[in-house]
Coordinates of N, CA and C and ligand atoms in Angstrom, one line a residue:
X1 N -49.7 -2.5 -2.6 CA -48.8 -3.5 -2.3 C -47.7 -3.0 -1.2
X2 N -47.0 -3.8 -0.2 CA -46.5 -3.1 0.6 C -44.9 -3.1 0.2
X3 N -44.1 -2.4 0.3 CA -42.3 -2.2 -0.2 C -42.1 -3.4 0.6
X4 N -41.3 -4.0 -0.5 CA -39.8 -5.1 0.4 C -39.3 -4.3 1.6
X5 N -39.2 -4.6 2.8 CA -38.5 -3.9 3.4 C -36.7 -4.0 2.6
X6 N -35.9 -3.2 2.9 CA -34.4 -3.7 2.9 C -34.0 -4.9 3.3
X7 N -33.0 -5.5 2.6 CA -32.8 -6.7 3.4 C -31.5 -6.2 4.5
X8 N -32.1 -6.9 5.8 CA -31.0 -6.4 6.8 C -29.6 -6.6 6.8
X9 N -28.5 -6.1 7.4 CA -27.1 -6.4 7.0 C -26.8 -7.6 8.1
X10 N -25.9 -8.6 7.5 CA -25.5 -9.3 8.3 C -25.0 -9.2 10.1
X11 N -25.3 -9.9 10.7 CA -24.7 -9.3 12.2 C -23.6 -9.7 12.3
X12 N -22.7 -8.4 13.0 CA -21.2 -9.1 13.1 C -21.2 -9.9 14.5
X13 N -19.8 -10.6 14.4 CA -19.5 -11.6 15.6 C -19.9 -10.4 17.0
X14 N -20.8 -10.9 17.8 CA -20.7 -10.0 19.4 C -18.7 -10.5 19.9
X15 N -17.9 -9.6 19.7 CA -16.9 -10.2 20.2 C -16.4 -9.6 22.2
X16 N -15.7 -9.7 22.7 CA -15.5 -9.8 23.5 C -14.2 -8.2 23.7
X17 N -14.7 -7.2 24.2 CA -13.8 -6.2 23.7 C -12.0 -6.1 23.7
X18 N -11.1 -6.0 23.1 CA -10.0 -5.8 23.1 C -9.3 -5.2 23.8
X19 N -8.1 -5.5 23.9 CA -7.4 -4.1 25.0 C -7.4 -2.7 24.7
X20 N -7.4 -1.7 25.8 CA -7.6 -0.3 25.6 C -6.4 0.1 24.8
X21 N -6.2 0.6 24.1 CA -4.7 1.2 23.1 C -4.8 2.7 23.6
X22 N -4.3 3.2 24.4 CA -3.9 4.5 24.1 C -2.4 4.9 24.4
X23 N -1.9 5.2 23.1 CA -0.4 5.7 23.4 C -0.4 7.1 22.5
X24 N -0.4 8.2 23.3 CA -0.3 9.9 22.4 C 0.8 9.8 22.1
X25 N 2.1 9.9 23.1 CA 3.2 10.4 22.8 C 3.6 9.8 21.5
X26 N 3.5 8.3 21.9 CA 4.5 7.5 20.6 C 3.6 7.3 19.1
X27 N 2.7 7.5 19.4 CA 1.6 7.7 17.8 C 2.4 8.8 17.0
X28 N 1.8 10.2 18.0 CA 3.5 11.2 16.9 C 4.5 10.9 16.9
X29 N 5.3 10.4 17.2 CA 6.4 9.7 17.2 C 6.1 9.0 15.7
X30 N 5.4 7.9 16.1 CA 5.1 7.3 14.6 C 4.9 8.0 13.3
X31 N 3.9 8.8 14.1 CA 3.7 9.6 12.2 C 4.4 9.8 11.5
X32 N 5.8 10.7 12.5 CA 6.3 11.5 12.0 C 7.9 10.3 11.4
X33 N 8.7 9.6 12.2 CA 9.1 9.0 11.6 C 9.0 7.3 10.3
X34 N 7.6 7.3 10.5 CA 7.2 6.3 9.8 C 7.3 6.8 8.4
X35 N 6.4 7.9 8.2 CA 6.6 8.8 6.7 C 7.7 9.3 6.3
X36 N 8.8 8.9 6.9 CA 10.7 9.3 6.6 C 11.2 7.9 5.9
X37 N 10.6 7.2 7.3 CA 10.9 6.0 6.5 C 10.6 5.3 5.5
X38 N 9.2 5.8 5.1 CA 8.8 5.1 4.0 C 9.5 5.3 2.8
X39 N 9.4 6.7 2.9 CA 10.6 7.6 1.7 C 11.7 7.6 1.4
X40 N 12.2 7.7 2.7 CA 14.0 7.2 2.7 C 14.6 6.0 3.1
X41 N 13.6 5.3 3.6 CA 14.2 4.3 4.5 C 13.9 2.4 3.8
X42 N 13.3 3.0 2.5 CA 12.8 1.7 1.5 C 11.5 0.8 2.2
X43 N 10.9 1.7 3.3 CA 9.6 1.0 4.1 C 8.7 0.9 2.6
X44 N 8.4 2.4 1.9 CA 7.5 2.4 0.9 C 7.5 1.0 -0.1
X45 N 8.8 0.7 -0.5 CA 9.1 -0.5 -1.4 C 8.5 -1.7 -1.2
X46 N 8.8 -2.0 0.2 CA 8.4 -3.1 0.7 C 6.8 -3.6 1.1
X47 N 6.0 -1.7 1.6 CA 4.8 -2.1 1.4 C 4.4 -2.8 0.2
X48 N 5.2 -2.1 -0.9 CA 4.0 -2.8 -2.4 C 4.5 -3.8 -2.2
X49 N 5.8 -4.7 -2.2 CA 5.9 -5.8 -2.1 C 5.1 -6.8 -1.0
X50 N 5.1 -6.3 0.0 CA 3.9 -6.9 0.9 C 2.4 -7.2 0.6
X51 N 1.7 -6.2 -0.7 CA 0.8 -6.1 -0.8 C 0.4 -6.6 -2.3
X52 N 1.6 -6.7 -2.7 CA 1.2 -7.0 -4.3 C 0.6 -8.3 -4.8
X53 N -0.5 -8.0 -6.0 CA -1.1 -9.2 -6.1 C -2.4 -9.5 -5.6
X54 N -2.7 -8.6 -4.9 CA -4.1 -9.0 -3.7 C -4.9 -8.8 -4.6
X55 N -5.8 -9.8 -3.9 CA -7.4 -9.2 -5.0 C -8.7 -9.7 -3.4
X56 N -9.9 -8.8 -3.9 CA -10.9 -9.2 -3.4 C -11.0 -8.3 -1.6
X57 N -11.7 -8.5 -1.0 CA -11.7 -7.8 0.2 C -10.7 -7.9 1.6
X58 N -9.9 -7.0 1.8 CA -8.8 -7.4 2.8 C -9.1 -6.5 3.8
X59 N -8.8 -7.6 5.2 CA -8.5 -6.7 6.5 C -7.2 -6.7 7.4
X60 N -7.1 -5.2 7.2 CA -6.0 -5.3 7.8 C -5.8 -4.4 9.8
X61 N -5.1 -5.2 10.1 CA -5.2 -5.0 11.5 C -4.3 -4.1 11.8
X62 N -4.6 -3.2 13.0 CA -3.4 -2.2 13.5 C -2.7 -1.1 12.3
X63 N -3.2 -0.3 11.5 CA -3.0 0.4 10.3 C -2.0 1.5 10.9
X64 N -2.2 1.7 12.0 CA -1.1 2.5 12.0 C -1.8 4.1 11.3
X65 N -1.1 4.9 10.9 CA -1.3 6.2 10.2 C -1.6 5.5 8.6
X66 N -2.0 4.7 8.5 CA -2.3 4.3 6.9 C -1.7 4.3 5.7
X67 N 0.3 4.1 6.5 CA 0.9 4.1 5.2 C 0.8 3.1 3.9
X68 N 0.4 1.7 4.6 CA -0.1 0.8 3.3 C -1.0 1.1 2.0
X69 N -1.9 2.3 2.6 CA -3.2 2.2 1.8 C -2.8 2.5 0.4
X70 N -1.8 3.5 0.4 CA -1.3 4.2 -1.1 C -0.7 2.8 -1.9
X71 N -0.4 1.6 -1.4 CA 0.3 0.6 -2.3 C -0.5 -0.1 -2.3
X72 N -1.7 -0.3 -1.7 CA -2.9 -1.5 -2.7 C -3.0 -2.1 -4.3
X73 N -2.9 -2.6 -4.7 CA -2.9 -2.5 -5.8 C -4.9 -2.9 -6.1
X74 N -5.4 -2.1 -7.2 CA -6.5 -2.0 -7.5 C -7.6 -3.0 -8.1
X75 N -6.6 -3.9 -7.7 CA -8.0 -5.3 -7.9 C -8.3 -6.0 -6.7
X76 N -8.2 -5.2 -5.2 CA -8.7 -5.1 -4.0 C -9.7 -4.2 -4.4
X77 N -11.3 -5.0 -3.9 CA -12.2 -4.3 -3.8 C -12.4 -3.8 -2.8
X78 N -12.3 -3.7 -2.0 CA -12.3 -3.3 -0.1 C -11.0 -3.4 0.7
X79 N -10.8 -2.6 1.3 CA -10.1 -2.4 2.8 C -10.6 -2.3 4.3
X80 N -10.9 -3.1 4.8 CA -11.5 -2.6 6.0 C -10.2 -2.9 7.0
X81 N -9.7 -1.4 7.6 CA -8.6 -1.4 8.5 C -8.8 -1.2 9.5
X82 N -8.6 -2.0 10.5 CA -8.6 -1.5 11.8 C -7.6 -1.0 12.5
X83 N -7.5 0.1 13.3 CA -6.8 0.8 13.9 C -7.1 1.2 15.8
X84 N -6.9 0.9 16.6 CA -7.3 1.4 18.1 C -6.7 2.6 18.3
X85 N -5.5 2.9 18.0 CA -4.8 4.5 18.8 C -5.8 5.5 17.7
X86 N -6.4 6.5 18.8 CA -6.8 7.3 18.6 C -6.3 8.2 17.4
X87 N -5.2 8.9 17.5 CA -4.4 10.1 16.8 C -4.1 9.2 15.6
X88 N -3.9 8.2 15.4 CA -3.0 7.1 14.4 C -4.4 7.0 13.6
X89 N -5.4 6.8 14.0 CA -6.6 6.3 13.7 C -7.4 7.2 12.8
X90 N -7.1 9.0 13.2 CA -7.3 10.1 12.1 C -6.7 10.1 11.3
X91 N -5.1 9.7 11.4 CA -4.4 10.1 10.1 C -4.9 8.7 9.2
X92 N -5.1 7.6 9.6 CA -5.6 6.6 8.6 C -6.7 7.3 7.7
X93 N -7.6 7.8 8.5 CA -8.6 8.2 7.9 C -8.4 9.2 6.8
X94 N -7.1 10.1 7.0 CA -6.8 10.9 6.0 C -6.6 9.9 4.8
X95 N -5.6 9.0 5.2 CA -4.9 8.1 4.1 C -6.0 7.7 3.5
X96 N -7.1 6.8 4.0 CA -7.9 6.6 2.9 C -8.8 7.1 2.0
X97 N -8.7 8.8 2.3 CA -9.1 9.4 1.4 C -8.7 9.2 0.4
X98 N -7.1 9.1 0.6 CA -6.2 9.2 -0.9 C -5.8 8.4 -1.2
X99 N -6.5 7.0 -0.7 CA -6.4 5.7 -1.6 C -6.8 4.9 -2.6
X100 N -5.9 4.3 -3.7 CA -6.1 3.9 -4.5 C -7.6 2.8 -5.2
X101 N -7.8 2.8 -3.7 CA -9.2 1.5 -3.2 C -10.0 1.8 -2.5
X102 N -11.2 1.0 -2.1 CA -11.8 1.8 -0.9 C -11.4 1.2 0.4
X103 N -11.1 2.2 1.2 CA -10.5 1.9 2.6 C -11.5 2.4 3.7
X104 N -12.1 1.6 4.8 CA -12.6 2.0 5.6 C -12.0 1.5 6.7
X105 N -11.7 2.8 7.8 CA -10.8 2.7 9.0 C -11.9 2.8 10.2
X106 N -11.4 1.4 11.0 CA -12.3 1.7 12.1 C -11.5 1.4 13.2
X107 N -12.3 1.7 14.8 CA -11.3 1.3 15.7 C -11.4 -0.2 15.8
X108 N -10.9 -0.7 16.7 CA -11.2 -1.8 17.2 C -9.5 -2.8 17.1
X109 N -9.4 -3.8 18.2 CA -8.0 -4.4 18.3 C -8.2 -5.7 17.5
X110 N -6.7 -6.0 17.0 CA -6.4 -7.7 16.6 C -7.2 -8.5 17.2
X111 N -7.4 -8.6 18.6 CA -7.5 -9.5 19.6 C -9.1 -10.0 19.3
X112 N -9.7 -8.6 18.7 CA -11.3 -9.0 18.3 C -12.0 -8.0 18.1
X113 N -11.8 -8.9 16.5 CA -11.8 -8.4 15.4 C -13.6 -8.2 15.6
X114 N -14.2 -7.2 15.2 CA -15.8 -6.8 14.8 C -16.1 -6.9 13.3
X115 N -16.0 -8.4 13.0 CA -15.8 -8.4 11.6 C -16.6 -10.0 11.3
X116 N -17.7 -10.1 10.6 CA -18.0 -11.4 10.4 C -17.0 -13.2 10.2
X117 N -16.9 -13.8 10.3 CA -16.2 -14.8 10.3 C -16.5 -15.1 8.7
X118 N -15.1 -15.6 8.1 CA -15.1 -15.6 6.9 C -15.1 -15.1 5.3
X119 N -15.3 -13.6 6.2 CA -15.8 -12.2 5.0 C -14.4 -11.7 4.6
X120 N -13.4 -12.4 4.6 CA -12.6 -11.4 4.0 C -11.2 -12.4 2.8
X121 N -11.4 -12.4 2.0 CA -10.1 -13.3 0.7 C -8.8 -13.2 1.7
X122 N -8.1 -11.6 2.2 CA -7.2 -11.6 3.0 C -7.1 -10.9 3.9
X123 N -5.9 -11.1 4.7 CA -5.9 -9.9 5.8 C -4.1 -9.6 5.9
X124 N -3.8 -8.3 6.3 CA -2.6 -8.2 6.1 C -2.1 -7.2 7.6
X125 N -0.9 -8.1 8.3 CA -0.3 -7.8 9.5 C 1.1 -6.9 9.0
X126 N 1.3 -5.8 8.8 CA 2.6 -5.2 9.2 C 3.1 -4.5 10.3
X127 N 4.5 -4.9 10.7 CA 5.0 -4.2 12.2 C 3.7 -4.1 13.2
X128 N 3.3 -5.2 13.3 CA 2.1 -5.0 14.4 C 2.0 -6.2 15.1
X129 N 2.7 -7.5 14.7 CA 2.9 -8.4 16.1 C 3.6 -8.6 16.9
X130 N 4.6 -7.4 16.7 CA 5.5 -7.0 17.9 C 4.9 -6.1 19.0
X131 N 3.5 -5.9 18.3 CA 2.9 -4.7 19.8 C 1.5 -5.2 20.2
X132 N 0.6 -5.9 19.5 CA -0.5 -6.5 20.1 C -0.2 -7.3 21.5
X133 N -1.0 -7.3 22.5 CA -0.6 -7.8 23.8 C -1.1 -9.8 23.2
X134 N -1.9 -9.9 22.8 CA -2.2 -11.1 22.3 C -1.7 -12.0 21.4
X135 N -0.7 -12.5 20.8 CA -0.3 -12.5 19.9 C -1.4 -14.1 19.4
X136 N -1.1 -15.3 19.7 CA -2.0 -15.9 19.3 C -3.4 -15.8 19.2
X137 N -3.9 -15.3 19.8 CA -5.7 -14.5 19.9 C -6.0 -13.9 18.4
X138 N -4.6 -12.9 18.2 CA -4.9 -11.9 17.0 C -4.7 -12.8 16.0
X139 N -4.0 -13.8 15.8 CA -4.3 -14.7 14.9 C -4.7 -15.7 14.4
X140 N -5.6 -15.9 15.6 CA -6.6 -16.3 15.4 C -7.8 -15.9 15.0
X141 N -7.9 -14.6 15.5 CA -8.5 -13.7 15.0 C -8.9 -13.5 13.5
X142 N -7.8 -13.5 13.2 CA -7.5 -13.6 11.6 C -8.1 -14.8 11.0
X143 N -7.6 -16.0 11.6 CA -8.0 -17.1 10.8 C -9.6 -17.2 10.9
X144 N -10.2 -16.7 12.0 CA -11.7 -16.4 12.0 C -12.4 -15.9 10.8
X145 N -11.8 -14.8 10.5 CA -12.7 -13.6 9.7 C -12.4 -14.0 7.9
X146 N -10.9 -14.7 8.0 CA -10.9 -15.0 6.6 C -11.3 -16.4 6.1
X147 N -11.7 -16.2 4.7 CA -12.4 -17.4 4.4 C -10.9 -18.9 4.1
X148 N -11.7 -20.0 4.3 CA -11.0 -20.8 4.0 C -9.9 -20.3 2.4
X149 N -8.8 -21.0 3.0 CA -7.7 -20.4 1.6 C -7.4 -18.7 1.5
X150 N -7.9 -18.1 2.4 CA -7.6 -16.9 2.6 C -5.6 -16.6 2.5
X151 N -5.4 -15.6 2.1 CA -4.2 -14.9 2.4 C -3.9 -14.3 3.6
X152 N -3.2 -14.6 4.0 CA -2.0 -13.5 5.0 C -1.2 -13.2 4.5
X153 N -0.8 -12.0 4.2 CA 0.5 -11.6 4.3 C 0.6 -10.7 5.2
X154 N 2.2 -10.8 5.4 CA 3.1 -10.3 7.3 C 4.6 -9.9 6.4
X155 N 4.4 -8.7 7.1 CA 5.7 -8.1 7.0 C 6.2 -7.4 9.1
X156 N 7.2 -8.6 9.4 CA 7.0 -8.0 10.8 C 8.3 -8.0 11.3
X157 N 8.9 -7.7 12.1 CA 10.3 -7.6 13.2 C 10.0 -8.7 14.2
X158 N 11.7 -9.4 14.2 CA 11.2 -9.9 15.4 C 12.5 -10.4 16.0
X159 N 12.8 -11.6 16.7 CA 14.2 -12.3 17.4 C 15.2 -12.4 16.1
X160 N 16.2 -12.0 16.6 CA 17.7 -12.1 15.6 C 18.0 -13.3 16.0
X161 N 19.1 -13.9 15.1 CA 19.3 -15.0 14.3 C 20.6 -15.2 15.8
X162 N 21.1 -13.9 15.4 CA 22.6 -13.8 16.6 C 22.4 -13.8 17.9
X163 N 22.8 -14.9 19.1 CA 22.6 -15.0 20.3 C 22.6 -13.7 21.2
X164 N 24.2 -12.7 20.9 CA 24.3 -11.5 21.5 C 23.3 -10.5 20.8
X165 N 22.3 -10.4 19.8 CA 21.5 -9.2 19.6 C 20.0 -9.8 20.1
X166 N 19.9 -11.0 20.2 CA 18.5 -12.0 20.9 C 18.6 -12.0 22.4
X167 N 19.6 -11.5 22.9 CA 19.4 -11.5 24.5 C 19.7 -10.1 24.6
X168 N 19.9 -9.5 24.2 CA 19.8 -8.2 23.9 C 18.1 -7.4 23.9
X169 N 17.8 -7.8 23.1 CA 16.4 -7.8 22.2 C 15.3 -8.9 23.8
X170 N 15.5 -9.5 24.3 CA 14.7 -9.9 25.3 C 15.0 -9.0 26.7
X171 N 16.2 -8.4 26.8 CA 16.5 -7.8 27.8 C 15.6 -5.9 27.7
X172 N 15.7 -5.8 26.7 CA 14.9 -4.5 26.4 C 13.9 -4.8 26.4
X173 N 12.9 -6.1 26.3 CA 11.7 -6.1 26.2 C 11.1 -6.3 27.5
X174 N 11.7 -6.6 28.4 CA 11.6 -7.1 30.1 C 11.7 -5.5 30.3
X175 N 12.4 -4.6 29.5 CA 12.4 -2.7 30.4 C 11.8 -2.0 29.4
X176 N 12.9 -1.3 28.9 CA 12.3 -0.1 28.4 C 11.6 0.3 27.2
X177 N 11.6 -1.3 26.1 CA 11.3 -1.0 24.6 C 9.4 -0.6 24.5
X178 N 9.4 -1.4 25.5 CA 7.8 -2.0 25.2 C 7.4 -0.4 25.7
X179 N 7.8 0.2 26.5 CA 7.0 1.9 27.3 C 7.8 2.2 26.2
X180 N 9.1 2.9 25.6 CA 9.4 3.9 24.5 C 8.5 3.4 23.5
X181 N 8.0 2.5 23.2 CA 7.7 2.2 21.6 C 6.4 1.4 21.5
X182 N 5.6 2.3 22.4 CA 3.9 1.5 22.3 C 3.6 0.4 22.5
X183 N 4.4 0.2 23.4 CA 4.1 -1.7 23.7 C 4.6 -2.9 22.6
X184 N 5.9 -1.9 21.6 CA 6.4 -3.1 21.1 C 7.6 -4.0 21.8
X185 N 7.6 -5.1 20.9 CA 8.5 -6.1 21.2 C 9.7 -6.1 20.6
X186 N 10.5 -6.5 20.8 CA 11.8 -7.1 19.7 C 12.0 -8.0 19.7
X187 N 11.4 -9.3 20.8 CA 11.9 -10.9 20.6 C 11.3 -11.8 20.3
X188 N 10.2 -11.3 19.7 CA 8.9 -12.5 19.3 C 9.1 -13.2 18.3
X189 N 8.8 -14.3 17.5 CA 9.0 -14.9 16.5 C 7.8 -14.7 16.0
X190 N 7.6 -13.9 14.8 CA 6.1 -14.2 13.7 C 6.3 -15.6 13.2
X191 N 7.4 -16.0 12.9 CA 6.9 -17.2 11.8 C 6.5 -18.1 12.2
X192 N 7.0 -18.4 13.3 CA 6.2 -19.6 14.8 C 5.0 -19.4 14.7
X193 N 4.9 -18.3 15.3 CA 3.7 -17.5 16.1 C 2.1 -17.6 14.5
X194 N 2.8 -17.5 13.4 CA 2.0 -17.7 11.8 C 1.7 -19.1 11.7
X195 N 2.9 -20.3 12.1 CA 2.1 -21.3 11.8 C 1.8 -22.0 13.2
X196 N 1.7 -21.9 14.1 CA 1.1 -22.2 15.3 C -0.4 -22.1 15.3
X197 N -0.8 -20.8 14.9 CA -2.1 -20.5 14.6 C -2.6 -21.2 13.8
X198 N -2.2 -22.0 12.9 CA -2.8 -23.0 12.0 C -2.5 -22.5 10.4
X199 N -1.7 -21.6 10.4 CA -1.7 -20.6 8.9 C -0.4 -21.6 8.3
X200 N -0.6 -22.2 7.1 CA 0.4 -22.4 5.9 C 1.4 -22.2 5.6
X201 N 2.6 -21.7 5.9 CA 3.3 -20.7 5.4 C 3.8 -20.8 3.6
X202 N 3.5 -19.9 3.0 CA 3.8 -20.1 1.7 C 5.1 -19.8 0.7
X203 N 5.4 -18.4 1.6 CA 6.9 -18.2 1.0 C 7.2 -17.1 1.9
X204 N 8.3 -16.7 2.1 CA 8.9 -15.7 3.3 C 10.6 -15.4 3.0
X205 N 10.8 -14.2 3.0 CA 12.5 -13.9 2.9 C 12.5 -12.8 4.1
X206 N 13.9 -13.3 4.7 CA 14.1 -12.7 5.9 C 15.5 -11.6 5.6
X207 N 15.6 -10.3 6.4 CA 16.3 -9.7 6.1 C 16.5 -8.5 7.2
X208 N 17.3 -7.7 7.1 CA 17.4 -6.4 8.0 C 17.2 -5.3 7.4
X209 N 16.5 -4.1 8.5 CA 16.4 -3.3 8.0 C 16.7 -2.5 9.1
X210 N 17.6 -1.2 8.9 CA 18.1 -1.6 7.6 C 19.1 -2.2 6.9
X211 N 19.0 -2.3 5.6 CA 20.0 -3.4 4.9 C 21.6 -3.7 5.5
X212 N 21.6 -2.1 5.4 CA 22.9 -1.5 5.3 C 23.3 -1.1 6.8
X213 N 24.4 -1.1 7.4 CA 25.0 -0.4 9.0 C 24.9 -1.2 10.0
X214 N 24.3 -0.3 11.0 CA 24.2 -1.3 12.3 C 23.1 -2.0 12.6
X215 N 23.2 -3.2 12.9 CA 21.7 -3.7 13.3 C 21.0 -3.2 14.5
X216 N 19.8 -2.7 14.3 CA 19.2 -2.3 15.9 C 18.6 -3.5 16.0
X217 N 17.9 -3.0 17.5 CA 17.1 -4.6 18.0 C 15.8 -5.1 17.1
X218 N 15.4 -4.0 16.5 CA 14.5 -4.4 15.6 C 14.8 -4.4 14.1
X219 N 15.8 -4.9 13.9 CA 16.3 -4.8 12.2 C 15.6 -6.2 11.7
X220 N 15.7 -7.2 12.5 CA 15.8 -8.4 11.7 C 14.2 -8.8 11.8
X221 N 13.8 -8.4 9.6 CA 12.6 -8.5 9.9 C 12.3 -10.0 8.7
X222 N 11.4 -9.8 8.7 CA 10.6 -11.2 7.8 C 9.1 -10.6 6.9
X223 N 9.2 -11.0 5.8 CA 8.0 -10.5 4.8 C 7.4 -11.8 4.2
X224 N 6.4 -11.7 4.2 CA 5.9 -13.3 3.5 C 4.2 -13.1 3.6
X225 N 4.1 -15.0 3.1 CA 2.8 -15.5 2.8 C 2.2 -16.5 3.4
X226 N 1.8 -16.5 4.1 CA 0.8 -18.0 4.6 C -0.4 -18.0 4.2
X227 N -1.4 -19.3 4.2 CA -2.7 -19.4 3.8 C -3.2 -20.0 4.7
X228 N -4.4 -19.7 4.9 CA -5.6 -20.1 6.0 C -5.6 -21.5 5.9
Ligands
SAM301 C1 4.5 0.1 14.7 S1 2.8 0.5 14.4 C2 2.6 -0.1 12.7 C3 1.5 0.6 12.0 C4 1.2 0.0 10.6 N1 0.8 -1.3 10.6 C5 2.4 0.2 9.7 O1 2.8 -0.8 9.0 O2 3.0 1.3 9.7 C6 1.9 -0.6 15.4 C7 0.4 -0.4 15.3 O3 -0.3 -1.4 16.1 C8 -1.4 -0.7 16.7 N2 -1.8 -1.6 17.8 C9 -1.4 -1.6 19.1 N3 -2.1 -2.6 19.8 C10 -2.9 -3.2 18.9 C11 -3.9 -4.2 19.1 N4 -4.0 -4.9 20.2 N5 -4.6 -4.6 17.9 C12 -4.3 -3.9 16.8 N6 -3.5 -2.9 16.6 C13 -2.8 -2.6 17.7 C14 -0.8 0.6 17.2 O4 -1.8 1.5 17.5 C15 0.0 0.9 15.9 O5 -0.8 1.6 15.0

C-alpha cells in the first residue's frame, strides 16, 4: 500500500513585499532603554494590561526586542511576531525562548503581513503606529489575517489633546523625530486611524506617560480594544 503522503501546509497570502526597516543605531538605543522602562518606567504593567485575557493564536506586528512576550498570559496558544529590524529581531528571538507561550519571531513588515487571511483570534499593535510608514495598509493588514470578531488590542502614542504640545509634536515630525527615533511619529491619531480601518472600538483609556512630570511629545498615549 502506498503512505498518505503528508498533508501539505496551507499557502500563505503571496503579499507584496514591505518597506526595508533598517535602523542599527536606534534598535540599541531601543533595547537598552526599553528594558529600563519596562522596570522603572511602569511599561512592564501596562504590557499585561494590554495583553490580558487573550486566548487562542495572536499576531503581533513590529515586536520590537520582545518585551511583550514575558506578559502573555497562557491560554494563548501561539504567537507569531513579526519583527523587520534586524538586531531587534535577535533579541525577540531571545525573548521567546523565555516565554510563557509559544512565540515565533519572524521578519517581515505591518504593511504585509506573510500570514494567511483569517488565521489568527488576535493581533496586538504596541508603540508601533507611530513608526510604520503605512499606517492604514498595516491595518488593514491586520483586519486581513484576523478572523471575523478577532481582537485588536493597541497600546500606542500619539497627537496631544493640548494645541501648544500638537504643533509641537507635528513640527518635530516634519524634522528631527522621525531620523532620532526610527521613523517614529508623535502626531498620528491611532484611534481614528483603528476605526477608519473598519475595527470596532471596544474600550480605550487615555493617559501620559509618564504619569507624573513633564509631558514629552510622546507622552500622550492610548491603550485599548477594537474588534474586527
Ligand atoms: C518603538 S518600537 C516598539 C517595539 C515593541 N512593539 C514594543 O512594544 O516595545 C517600534 C518597532 O516597530 C518596528 N517597525 C518599524 N517599521 C515597521 C513596519 N513597517 N512594520 C512593522 N514593524 C515596524 C521597529 O523595527 C520597532 O521594532
Amino acid at each position: 500500500m502506498t503512505p498518505t503522503p503528508p498533508p501539505t501546509p496551507p499557502p500563505r497570502r503571496p503579499s507584496a513585499p514591505g518597506p526595508h526597516v533598517h535602523h542599527p543605531l536606534f534598535a540599541r538605543f531601543y533595547a537598552r532603554v526599553s528594558v529600563s522602562a519596562d522596570a522603572h518606567g511602569g511599561l512592564g504593567a501596562l504590557r499585561a494590561e494590554l495583553l490580558s485575557g487573550l486566548t487562542g493564536r495572536v499576531v503581533e506586528i513590529g515586536a520590537g526586542n520582545g518585551l511583550n512576550f514575558a506578559h502573555y498570559p497562557t491560554t494563548v496558544t501561539e504567537v507569531v511576531a513579526f519583527e523587520p529590524e534586524p538586531h531587534l529581531r535577535r533579541l525577540a528571538e531571545e525573548a521567546a525562548r523565555r516565554a510563557p507561550v509559544p512565540v515565533t519571531v519572524l521578519p517581515g513588515t505591518a504593511e504585509a503581513l506573510p500570514a494567511e487571511t483569517g488565521s489568527f483570534d488576535a493581533a496586538v499593535a504596541s508603540l508601533v503606529l507611530c513608526t510604520v510608514r503605512n499606517v492604514p495598509q498595516a491595518l488593514s493588514e491586520l483586519r486581513r489575517v484576523l478572523r471575523p470578531e478577532g481582537e485588536l488590542r493597541f497600546f500606542e502614542h500619539g497627537a496631544a489633546d493640548s494645541p501648544a504640545l500638537a504643533r509641537l509634536q507635528r513640527a518635530l515630525d516634519r524634522t528631527v523625530w522621525p531620523l532620532l527615533f526610527g521613523g517614529c511619529h508623535t502626531s498620528r491619531t491611532p484611534l481614528s486611524a483603528i476605526t477608519s480601518a473598519g475595527f470596532t472600538l471596544l474600550s480605550h483609556r487615555s493617559f501620559n506617560l509618564p504619569e507624573q512630570g513633564p509631558r514629552l511629545p510622546s507622552s500622550p498615549c492610548v491603550l485599548g480594544t477594537a474588534r474586527r
